[in-house]
Short mmCIF file of C-alpha atoms (C1' of nucleotides) in Angstrom, two decimals:
data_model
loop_
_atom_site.label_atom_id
_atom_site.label_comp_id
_atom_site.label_asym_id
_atom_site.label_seq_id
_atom_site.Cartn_x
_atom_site.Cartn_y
_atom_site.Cartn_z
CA UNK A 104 0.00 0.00 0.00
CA UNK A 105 0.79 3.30 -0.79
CA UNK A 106 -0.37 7.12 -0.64
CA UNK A 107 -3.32 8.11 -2.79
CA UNK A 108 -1.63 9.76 -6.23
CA UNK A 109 2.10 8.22 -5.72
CA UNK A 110 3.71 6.09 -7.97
CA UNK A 111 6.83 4.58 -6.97
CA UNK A 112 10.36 6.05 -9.12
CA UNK A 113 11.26 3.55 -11.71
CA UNK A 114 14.15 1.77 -11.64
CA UNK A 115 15.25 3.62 -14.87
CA UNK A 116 14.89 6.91 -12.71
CA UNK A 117 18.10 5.88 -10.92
CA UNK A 118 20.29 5.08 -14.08
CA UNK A 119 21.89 8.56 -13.75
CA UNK A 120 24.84 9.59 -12.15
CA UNK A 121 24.61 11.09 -8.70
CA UNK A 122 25.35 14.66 -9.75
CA UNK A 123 22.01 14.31 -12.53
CA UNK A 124 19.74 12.25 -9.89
CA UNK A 125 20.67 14.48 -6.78
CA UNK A 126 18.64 17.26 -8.13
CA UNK A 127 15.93 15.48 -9.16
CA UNK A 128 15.00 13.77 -5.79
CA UNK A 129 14.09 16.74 -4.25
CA UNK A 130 10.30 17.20 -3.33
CA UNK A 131 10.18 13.49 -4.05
CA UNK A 132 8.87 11.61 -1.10
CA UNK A 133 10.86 8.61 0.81
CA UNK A 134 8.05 6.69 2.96
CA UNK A 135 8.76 4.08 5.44
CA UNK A 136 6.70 0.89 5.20
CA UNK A 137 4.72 1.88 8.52
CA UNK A 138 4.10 4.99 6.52
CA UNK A 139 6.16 7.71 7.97
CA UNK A 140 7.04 9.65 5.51
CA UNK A 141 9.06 12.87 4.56
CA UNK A 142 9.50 15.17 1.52
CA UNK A 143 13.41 15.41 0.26
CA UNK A 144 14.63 18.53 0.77
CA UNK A 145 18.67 18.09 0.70
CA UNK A 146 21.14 16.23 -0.87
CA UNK A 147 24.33 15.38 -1.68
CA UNK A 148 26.13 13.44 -4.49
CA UNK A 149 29.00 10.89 -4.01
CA UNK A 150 31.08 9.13 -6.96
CA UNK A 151 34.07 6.83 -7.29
CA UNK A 152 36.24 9.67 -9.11
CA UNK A 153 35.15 11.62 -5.47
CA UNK A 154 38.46 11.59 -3.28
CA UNK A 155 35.15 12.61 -0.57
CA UNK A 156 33.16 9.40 -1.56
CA UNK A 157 32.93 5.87 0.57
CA UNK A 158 33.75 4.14 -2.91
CA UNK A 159 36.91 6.05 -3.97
CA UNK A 160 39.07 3.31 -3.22
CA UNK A 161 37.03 0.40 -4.40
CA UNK A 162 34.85 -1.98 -3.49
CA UNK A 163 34.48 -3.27 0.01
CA UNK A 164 32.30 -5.42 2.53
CA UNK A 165 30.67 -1.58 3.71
CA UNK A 166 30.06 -0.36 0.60
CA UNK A 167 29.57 -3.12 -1.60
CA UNK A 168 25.45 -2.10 -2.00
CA UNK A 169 26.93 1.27 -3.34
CA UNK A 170 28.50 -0.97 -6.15
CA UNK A 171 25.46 -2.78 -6.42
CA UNK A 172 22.05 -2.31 -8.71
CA UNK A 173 20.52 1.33 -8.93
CA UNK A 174 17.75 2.29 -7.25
CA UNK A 175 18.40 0.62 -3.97
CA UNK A 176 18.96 1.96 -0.84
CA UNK A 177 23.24 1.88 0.58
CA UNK A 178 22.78 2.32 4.52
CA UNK A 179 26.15 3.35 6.57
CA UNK A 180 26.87 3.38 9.81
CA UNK A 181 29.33 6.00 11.35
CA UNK A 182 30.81 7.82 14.60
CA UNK A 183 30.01 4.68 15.99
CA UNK A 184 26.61 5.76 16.57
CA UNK A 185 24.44 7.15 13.42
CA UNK A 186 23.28 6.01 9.94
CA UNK A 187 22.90 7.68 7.20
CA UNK A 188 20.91 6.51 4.04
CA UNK A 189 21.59 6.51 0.28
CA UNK A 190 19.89 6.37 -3.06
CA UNK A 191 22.14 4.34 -5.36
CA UNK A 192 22.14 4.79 -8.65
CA UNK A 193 24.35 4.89 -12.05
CA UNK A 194 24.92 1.63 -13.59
CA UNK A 195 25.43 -1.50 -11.24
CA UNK A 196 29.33 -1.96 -10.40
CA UNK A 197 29.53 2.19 -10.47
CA UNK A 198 30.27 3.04 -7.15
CA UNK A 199 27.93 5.94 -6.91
CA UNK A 200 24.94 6.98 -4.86
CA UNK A 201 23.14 10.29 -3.25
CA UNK A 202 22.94 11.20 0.23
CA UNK A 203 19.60 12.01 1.65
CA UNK A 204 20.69 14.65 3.98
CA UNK A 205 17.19 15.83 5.32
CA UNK A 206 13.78 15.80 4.65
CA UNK A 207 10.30 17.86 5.64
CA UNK A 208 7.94 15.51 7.40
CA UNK A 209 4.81 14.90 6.03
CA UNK A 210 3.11 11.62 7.49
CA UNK A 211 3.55 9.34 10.64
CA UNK A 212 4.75 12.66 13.06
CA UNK A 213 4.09 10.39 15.94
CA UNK A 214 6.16 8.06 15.51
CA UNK A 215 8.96 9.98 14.01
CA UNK A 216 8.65 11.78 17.58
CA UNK A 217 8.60 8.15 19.45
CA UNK A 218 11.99 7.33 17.20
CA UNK A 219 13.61 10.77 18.05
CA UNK A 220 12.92 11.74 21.71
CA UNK A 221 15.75 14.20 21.12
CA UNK A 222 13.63 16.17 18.73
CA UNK A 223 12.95 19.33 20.55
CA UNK A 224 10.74 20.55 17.47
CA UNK A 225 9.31 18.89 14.28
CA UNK A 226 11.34 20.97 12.43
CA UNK A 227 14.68 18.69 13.98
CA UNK A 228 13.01 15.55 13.33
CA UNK A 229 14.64 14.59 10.02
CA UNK A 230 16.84 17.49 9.54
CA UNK A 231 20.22 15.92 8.96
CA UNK A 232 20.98 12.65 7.24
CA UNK A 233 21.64 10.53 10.41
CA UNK A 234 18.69 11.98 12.17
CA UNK A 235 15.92 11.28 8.83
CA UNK A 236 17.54 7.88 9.15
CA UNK A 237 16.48 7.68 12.97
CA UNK A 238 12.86 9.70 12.09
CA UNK A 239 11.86 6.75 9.41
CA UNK A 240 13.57 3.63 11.47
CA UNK A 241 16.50 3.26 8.29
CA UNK A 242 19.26 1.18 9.58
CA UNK A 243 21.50 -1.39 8.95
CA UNK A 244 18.86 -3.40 8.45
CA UNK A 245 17.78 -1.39 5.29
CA UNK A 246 20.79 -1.45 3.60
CA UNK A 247 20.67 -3.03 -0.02
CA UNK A 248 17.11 -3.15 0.43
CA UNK A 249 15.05 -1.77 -2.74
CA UNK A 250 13.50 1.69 -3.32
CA UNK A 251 11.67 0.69 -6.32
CA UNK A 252 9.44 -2.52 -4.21
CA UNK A 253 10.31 -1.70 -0.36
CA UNK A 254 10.03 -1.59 1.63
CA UNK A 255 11.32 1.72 1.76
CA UNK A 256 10.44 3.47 -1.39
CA UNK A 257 10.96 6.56 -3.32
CA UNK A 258 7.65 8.09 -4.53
CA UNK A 259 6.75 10.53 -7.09
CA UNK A 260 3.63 12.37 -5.63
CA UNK A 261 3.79 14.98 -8.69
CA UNK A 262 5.45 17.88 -7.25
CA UNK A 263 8.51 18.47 -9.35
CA UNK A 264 12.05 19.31 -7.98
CA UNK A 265 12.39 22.90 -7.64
CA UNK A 266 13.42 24.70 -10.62
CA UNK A 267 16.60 26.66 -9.75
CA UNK A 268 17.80 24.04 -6.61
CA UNK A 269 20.32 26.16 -4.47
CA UNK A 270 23.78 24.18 -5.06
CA UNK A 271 26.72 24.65 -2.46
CA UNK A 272 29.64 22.86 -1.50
CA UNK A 273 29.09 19.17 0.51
CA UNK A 274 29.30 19.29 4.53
CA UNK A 275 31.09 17.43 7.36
CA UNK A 276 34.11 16.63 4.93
CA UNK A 277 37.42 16.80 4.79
CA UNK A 278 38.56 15.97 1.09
CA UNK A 279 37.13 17.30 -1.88
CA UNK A 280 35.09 20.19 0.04
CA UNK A 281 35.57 22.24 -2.71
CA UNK A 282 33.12 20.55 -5.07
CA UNK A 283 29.43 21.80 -5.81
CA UNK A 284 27.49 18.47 -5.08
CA UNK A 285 25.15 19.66 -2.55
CA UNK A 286 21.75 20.76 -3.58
CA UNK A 287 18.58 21.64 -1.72
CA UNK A 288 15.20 23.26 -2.01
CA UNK A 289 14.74 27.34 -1.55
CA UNK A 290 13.36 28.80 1.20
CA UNK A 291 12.84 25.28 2.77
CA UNK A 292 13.27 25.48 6.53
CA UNK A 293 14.01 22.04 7.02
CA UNK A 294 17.03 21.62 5.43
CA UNK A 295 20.06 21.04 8.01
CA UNK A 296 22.23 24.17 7.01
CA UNK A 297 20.78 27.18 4.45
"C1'" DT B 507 48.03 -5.38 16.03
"C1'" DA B 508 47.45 -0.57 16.65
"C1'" DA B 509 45.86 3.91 15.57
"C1'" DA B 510 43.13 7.28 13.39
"C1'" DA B 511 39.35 9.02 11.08
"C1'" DG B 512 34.75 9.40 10.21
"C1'" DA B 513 29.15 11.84 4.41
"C1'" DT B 514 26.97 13.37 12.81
"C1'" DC B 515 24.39 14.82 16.71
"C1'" DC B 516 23.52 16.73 21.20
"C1'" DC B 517 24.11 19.55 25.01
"C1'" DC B 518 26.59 23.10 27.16
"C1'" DT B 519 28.22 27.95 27.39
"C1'" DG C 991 30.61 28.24 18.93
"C1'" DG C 992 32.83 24.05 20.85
"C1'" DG C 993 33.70 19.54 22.62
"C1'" DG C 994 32.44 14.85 23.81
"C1'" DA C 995 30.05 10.57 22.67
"C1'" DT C 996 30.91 6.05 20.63
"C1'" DC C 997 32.62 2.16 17.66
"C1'" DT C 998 33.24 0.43 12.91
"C1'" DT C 999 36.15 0.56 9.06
"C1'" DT C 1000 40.20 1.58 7.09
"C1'" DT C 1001 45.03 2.25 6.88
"C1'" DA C 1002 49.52 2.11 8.72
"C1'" DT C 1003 53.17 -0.28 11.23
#
DNA sequence: TAAAAGATCCCCT
DNA sequence: GGGGATCTTTTAT
């Protein structure tokens, strides 16, 4: 089951690199399978050519799903305590994926609150990859799981990506920081830095 | 085997 | 604005 008017992305959607696809996730909708859902709002794009990116040096047991099929979902774990969730895409054995760095809650507020209790506000329930991870239940679990079937999905609700997307550089790295692959929606006020 | 870094968050000042 | 939490993965010895 799915929200009235959705359609899930296609799996051709994803058969982009991550610097095409990153803009055109935003305002599309990732939904949990108990329904909690959240509009994307941020992003970032990672690549193997990307000193910055987890599959720079190759392939291993962490980021093999990055390597994997498009369209799935590549799930990390880091600082020993968060995880962060991915939309992989390009063509399988690529290396490349797109961060989903924080989206505006739209369904299932309760239980996003039950899954963040250190939410002071809505507006800090998925603001910031690890914590949209926390917000929709995403973790280990998840990863290599697909976006296309679930049972976390991608969904096209028919509000396009924003036109002009502001694009800056990427945040909370140490290599590469120079390079424009972060894009997010204007104006939004749930995006984790403006 | 050891050491360091990490696509972050939270709470304090 | 800054530091600590917390532990896996990676890289160096």
């Amino acid at each position: 089951m799915r929200p009235p008017g959705t359609v899930p992305l296609p799996r051709r959607f994803y058969h982009r690199t991550a610097q095409e696809l990153a803009p055109l996730l935003l305002n599309k909708l990732l939904v949990a399978p108990d329904g909690r859902a959240g509009r994307i709002v941020e992003v970032e794009a990672y690549s193997e050519d990307d000193p910055a990116s987890h599959s720079h040096r190759g392939r291993t047991t962490r980021n093999a799903t990055m390597f994997g099929p498009p369209g799935h979902l590549y799930v990390y774990f880091t600082y020993g305590m968060h995880w962060c969730a991915n939309a992989v895409c390009g063509a399988p054995d690529d290396g490349t994926a797109v961060l989903l760095r924080a989206l505006e809650p739209v369904a299932g507020l309760e239980k996003m609150r039950l899954a963040r209790p250190a939410a002071r506000t809505d507006r800090d329930l998925c603001r910031g990859p690890a914590r949209l991870a926390q917000a929709l239940g995403i973790d280990g679990e998840a990863d290599g799981s697909d976006l296309v079937h679930g049972p976390f999905r991608i969904l096209d609700d028919g509000v396009n990506p924003p036109p002009r997307p502001t694009t800056t550089t990427r945040v909370g790295i140490t290599r590469a920081k120079e390079l424009p692959w972060r894009w997010y929606v204007p104006g939004s006020r749930y995006v984790s830095r403006p």
